[in-house]
Tab-separated table of C-alpha atoms in Angstrom:
chain	number	residue	atom	x	y	z
Q	7	GLY	CA	100.963	67.780	5.770
Q	8	SER	CA	99.179	67.629	2.399
Q	9	ILE	CA	100.016	71.270	1.595
Q	10	LEU	CA	103.754	70.977	2.304
Q	11	PRO	CA	104.627	70.144	-1.356
Q	12	PHE	CA	102.759	73.280	-2.460
Q	13	GLN	CA	104.675	75.292	0.123
Q	14	GLU	CA	107.959	74.210	-1.430
Q	15	VAL	CA	106.704	75.029	-4.927
Q	16	PHE	CA	105.487	78.500	-3.942
Q	17	LEU	CA	108.754	79.220	-2.119
Q	18	SER	CA	110.620	78.253	-5.279
Q	19	PHE	CA	108.450	80.609	-7.356
Q	20	PHE	CA	109.035	83.381	-4.842
Q	21	PHE	CA	112.813	83.171	-4.856
Q	22	VAL	CA	113.018	82.634	-8.626
Q	23	SER	CA	110.888	85.752	-9.158
Q	24	LEU	CA	113.200	87.731	-6.866
Q	25	GLY	CA	116.202	86.566	-8.850
Q	26	MET	CA	114.506	87.659	-12.091
Q	27	LEU	CA	114.058	91.170	-10.685
Q	28	LEU	CA	117.798	91.507	-10.055
Q	29	ASP	CA	119.773	93.425	-12.662
Q	30	VAL	CA	123.039	91.455	-12.881
Q	31	GLY	CA	124.780	94.303	-14.713
Q	32	PHE	CA	123.865	96.719	-11.945
Q	33	PHE	CA	125.018	94.215	-9.333
Q	34	ILE	CA	128.461	93.770	-10.908
Q	35	GLY	CA	128.891	97.459	-11.731
Q	36	HIS	CA	128.101	98.650	-8.216
Q	37	LEU	CA	129.576	95.772	-6.205
Q	38	PRO	CA	131.690	97.952	-3.830
Q	39	LEU	CA	128.653	100.079	-2.978
Q	40	ILE	CA	126.528	96.981	-2.419
Q	41	ILE	CA	129.124	95.413	-0.113
Q	42	LEU	CA	129.364	98.622	1.959
Q	43	ALA	CA	125.572	98.820	2.181
Q	44	LEU	CA	125.437	95.128	3.121
Q	45	ILE	CA	127.894	95.613	5.983
Q	46	GLY	CA	126.058	98.707	7.195
Q	47	VAL	CA	122.613	97.078	7.104
Q	48	MET	CA	123.733	93.942	8.920
Q	49	MET	CA	125.632	95.884	11.574
Q	50	ILE	CA	122.628	98.126	12.231
Q	51	LYS	CA	120.213	95.175	12.388
Q	52	VAL	CA	122.469	93.178	14.713
Q	53	ALA	CA	122.882	96.219	16.965
Q	54	LEU	CA	119.149	97.007	17.067
Q	55	ASN	CA	118.047	93.403	17.633
Q	56	SER	CA	120.672	92.916	20.329
Q	57	PHE	CA	119.675	96.174	22.005
Q	58	VAL	CA	116.030	95.066	22.163
Q	59	GLY	CA	117.087	91.751	23.695
Q	60	PHE	CA	119.236	93.588	26.226
Q	61	ILE	CA	116.362	95.920	27.164
Q	62	MET	CA	114.145	92.856	27.671
Q	63	ALA	CA	116.844	91.519	30.045
Q	64	PHE	CA	117.717	88.341	28.171
Q	65	SER	CA	121.106	86.698	28.687
Q	66	ALA	CA	124.057	87.766	26.550
Q	67	ARG	CA	123.968	84.466	24.686
Q	68	VAL	CA	120.307	84.882	23.698
Q	69	VAL	CA	120.876	88.543	22.811
Q	70	VAL	CA	123.761	87.712	20.471
Q	71	LEU	CA	121.955	84.744	18.898
Q	72	THR	CA	118.888	86.880	18.227
Q	73	GLY	CA	120.907	89.727	16.783
Q	74	VAL	CA	122.892	87.537	14.407
Q	75	VAL	CA	120.050	85.281	13.269
Q	76	LEU	CA	117.750	88.254	12.520
Q	77	ALA	CA	120.407	90.277	10.683
Q	78	GLN	CA	118.914	89.590	7.246
Q	79	ILE	CA	116.302	91.691	5.450
Q	80	GLY	CA	112.943	89.934	5.584
Q	81	GLU	CA	110.789	88.822	2.669
Q	82	PHE	CA	108.023	91.329	3.399
Q	83	SER	CA	110.426	94.173	2.579
Q	84	PHE	CA	110.347	93.115	-1.084
Q	85	ILE	CA	106.620	93.795	-1.228
Q	86	LEU	CA	107.108	97.237	0.303
Q	87	SER	CA	110.018	98.129	-1.982
Q	88	GLU	CA	108.111	97.020	-5.086
Q	89	SER	CA	105.183	99.192	-4.030
Q	90	GLY	CA	107.567	102.073	-3.384
Q	91	LEU	CA	108.990	101.718	-6.893
Q	92	ARG	CA	105.529	101.530	-8.428
Q	93	TYR	CA	104.281	104.701	-6.711
Q	94	GLY	CA	107.441	106.714	-7.281
Q	95	LEU	CA	108.658	106.657	-3.676
Q	96	MET	CA	111.857	104.863	-4.735
Q	97	ASP	CA	113.856	105.216	-7.946
Q	98	ARG	CA	115.207	102.303	-9.978
Q	99	PHE	CA	118.773	102.742	-8.665
Q	100	THR	CA	117.692	102.569	-5.016
Q	101	PHE	CA	115.411	99.628	-5.742
Q	102	GLN	CA	118.186	97.606	-7.392
Q	103	ALA	CA	120.638	98.446	-4.613
Q	104	PHE	CA	118.085	97.434	-1.979
Q	105	LEU	CA	117.222	94.242	-3.861
Q	106	SER	CA	120.892	93.279	-4.184
Q	107	VAL	CA	121.618	93.814	-0.492
Q	108	SER	CA	118.454	91.969	0.530
Q	109	LEU	CA	119.210	88.920	-1.594
Q	110	ILE	CA	122.753	88.687	-0.240
Q	111	THR	CA	121.564	88.904	3.369
Q	112	MET	CA	119.045	86.137	2.738
Q	113	ALA	CA	121.724	83.980	1.086
Q	114	LEU	CA	123.988	84.500	4.102
Q	115	THR	CA	121.273	83.613	6.641
Q	116	PRO	CA	121.902	79.806	6.748
Q	117	PHE	CA	125.603	80.409	7.348
Q	118	LEU	CA	124.889	83.003	10.040
Q	119	ILE	CA	122.535	80.590	11.798
Q	120	SER	CA	125.177	77.869	11.809
Q	121	LEU	CA	127.870	80.268	13.047
Q	122	SER	CA	125.749	82.118	15.618
Q	123	PRO	CA	126.357	79.642	18.496
Q	124	ARG	CA	130.127	79.984	18.052
Q	125	ILE	CA	129.885	83.759	17.874
Q	126	SER	CA	127.774	83.916	21.023
Q	127	GLU	CA	130.122	81.581	22.910
Q	128	ARG	CA	133.106	83.756	22.010
Q	129	ILE	CA	131.331	86.855	23.246
Q	130	ILE	CA	130.048	85.439	26.544
Q	131	GLN	CA	133.550	84.168	27.320
Q	132	ALA	CA	134.688	87.787	27.406
Q	133	ASP	CA	135.042	89.637	30.700
Q	134	ILE	CA	131.582	91.222	30.953
Q	135	HIS	CA	129.372	91.972	33.919
Q	136	PRO	CA	127.529	88.865	35.235
Q	137	ARG	CA	124.227	90.746	35.151
Q	138	ILE	CA	124.673	91.303	31.423
Q	139	LYS	CA	126.012	87.817	30.779
Q	140	ASN	CA	123.203	86.009	32.629
Q	141	GLY	CA	120.374	88.456	32.027
Q	142	ARG	CA	117.866	89.729	34.536
Q	143	ARG	CA	114.845	87.586	33.672
Q	144	TYR	CA	115.856	84.659	35.846
Q	145	LEU	CA	113.438	84.432	38.761
Q	146	LYS	CA	114.346	83.002	42.122
Q	147	PRO	CA	113.065	79.405	42.222
Q	148	GLU	CA	110.201	78.679	44.592
Q	149	VAL	CA	111.135	75.061	45.301
Q	150	ASN	CA	113.788	73.442	47.455
Q	151	LEU	CA	116.900	73.237	45.289
Q	152	GLU	CA	118.051	69.839	46.533
Q	153	ASP	CA	117.283	66.440	45.027
Q	154	HIS	CA	115.096	68.172	42.470
Q	155	LEU	CA	114.363	67.440	38.829
Q	156	ILE	CA	115.528	69.946	36.206
Q	157	ILE	CA	113.703	69.838	32.880
Q	158	VAL	CA	115.441	71.692	30.069
Q	159	GLY	CA	112.994	72.442	27.266
Q	160	MET	CA	109.239	72.677	27.781
Q	161	GLY	CA	108.016	71.080	24.593
Q	162	ILE	CA	105.640	68.109	24.578
Q	163	THR	CA	108.024	65.869	26.524
Q	164	GLY	CA	109.057	68.571	28.973
Q	165	ARG	CA	105.474	69.595	29.739
Q	166	ARG	CA	104.444	65.983	30.291
Q	167	LEU	CA	107.328	65.481	32.726
Q	168	ALA	CA	106.322	68.635	34.582
Q	169	GLU	CA	102.695	67.496	34.801
Q	170	ILE	CA	103.721	64.058	36.113
Q	171	SER	CA	105.992	65.715	38.681
Q	172	GLU	CA	103.097	67.932	39.790
Q	173	GLU	CA	100.806	64.917	40.160
Q	174	HIS	CA	103.316	62.977	42.270
Q	175	GLY	CA	104.693	65.844	44.325
Q	176	ILE	CA	108.195	65.631	42.849
Q	177	PRO	CA	110.150	68.905	43.228
Q	178	TYR	CA	111.068	70.091	39.757
Q	179	ILE	CA	112.119	73.124	37.761
Q	180	GLY	CA	111.366	73.593	34.083
Q	181	LEU	CA	113.563	75.781	31.867
Q	182	ASP	CA	112.856	77.192	28.444
Q	183	VAL	CA	114.261	80.025	26.309
Q	184	ASN	CA	110.867	80.908	24.811
Q	185	PRO	CA	109.244	83.611	27.005
Q	186	GLU	CA	105.772	82.842	25.635
Q	187	THR	CA	106.151	79.135	26.456
Q	188	VAL	CA	107.263	80.033	29.978
Q	189	ARG	CA	104.358	82.443	30.451
Q	190	ARG	CA	101.755	79.887	29.329
Q	191	ALA	CA	103.252	77.180	31.525
Q	192	ARG	CA	103.314	79.455	34.587
Q	193	ASP	CA	99.724	80.528	33.918
Q	194	GLU	CA	98.821	76.841	34.094
Q	195	GLY	CA	100.530	76.511	37.468
Q	196	LEU	CA	103.677	74.734	36.306
Q	197	ASN	CA	106.976	75.578	37.986
Q	198	VAL	CA	108.694	76.820	34.831
Q	199	TYR	CA	111.287	79.579	34.475
Q	200	TYR	CA	112.943	81.421	31.652
Q	201	GLY	CA	116.489	80.112	31.297
Q	202	ASP	CA	119.046	78.908	28.776
Q	203	GLY	CA	119.901	75.366	29.850
Q	204	THR	CA	123.108	75.381	27.801
Q	205	HIS	CA	124.533	78.211	29.893
Q	206	VAL	CA	126.628	77.175	32.901
Q	207	GLY	CA	125.601	80.254	34.880
Q	208	VAL	CA	121.920	79.387	34.492
Q	209	LEU	CA	122.456	75.800	35.621
Q	210	ARG	CA	124.309	77.035	38.677
Q	211	HIS	CA	121.459	79.444	39.366
Q	212	PHE	CA	119.108	76.470	39.573
Q	213	ASN	CA	121.643	74.460	41.597
Q	214	VAL	CA	122.298	71.669	39.125
Q	215	PRO	CA	125.048	70.099	41.343
Q	216	GLU	CA	122.418	69.258	43.963
Q	217	ALA	CA	119.778	68.085	41.499
Q	218	ALA	CA	118.741	64.440	41.444
Q	219	VAL	CA	118.124	64.333	37.692
Q	220	MET	CA	118.363	66.713	34.763
Q	221	VAL	CA	116.402	65.887	31.618
Q	222	VAL	CA	117.191	67.644	28.324
Q	223	ALA	CA	113.864	67.496	26.555
């Protein structure tokens, strides 16, 4: 907690230094080219990220959210581009074009994050195959799906509820959208599954109508 103020200061230095590298005259003079490059980069990144999520068999909602949220160019790319300019692998024109596109994508990221749930909901409402919409990572539950407890979110509260249910023999199912969290919980013997608890199809898969309680943790 004591280093958080320094984190904010260093982040400010980082973004101010990026802004100082930008040639405003170049940006204004080549705005149409920058906009076209921006659209192309974001479309390619959304497509690639979504494709990876699809290959990993995540639900359509998670695939779209991942693709949209990760559409920006990351901070580490600035280090690589600066090195490329220094060693003659990239000319000044390409560097400025790349810098302009990168800064715009980063500026758009907060808005994309806020809009991504709406975008994903619009897409999953379309007439697509249920296997694509729901994903293929949902395992068949190993407990009786009647009068059971459904725990959505396996953070501190969710894990504690699962542990208490284990101790008292209460039938339960834990859901989480983080594959690593699910893997660790299952390795520890908890009855946890990968699933998006905000998706109606997932809740039906785990028989929420017959559940005794559902806790959103």
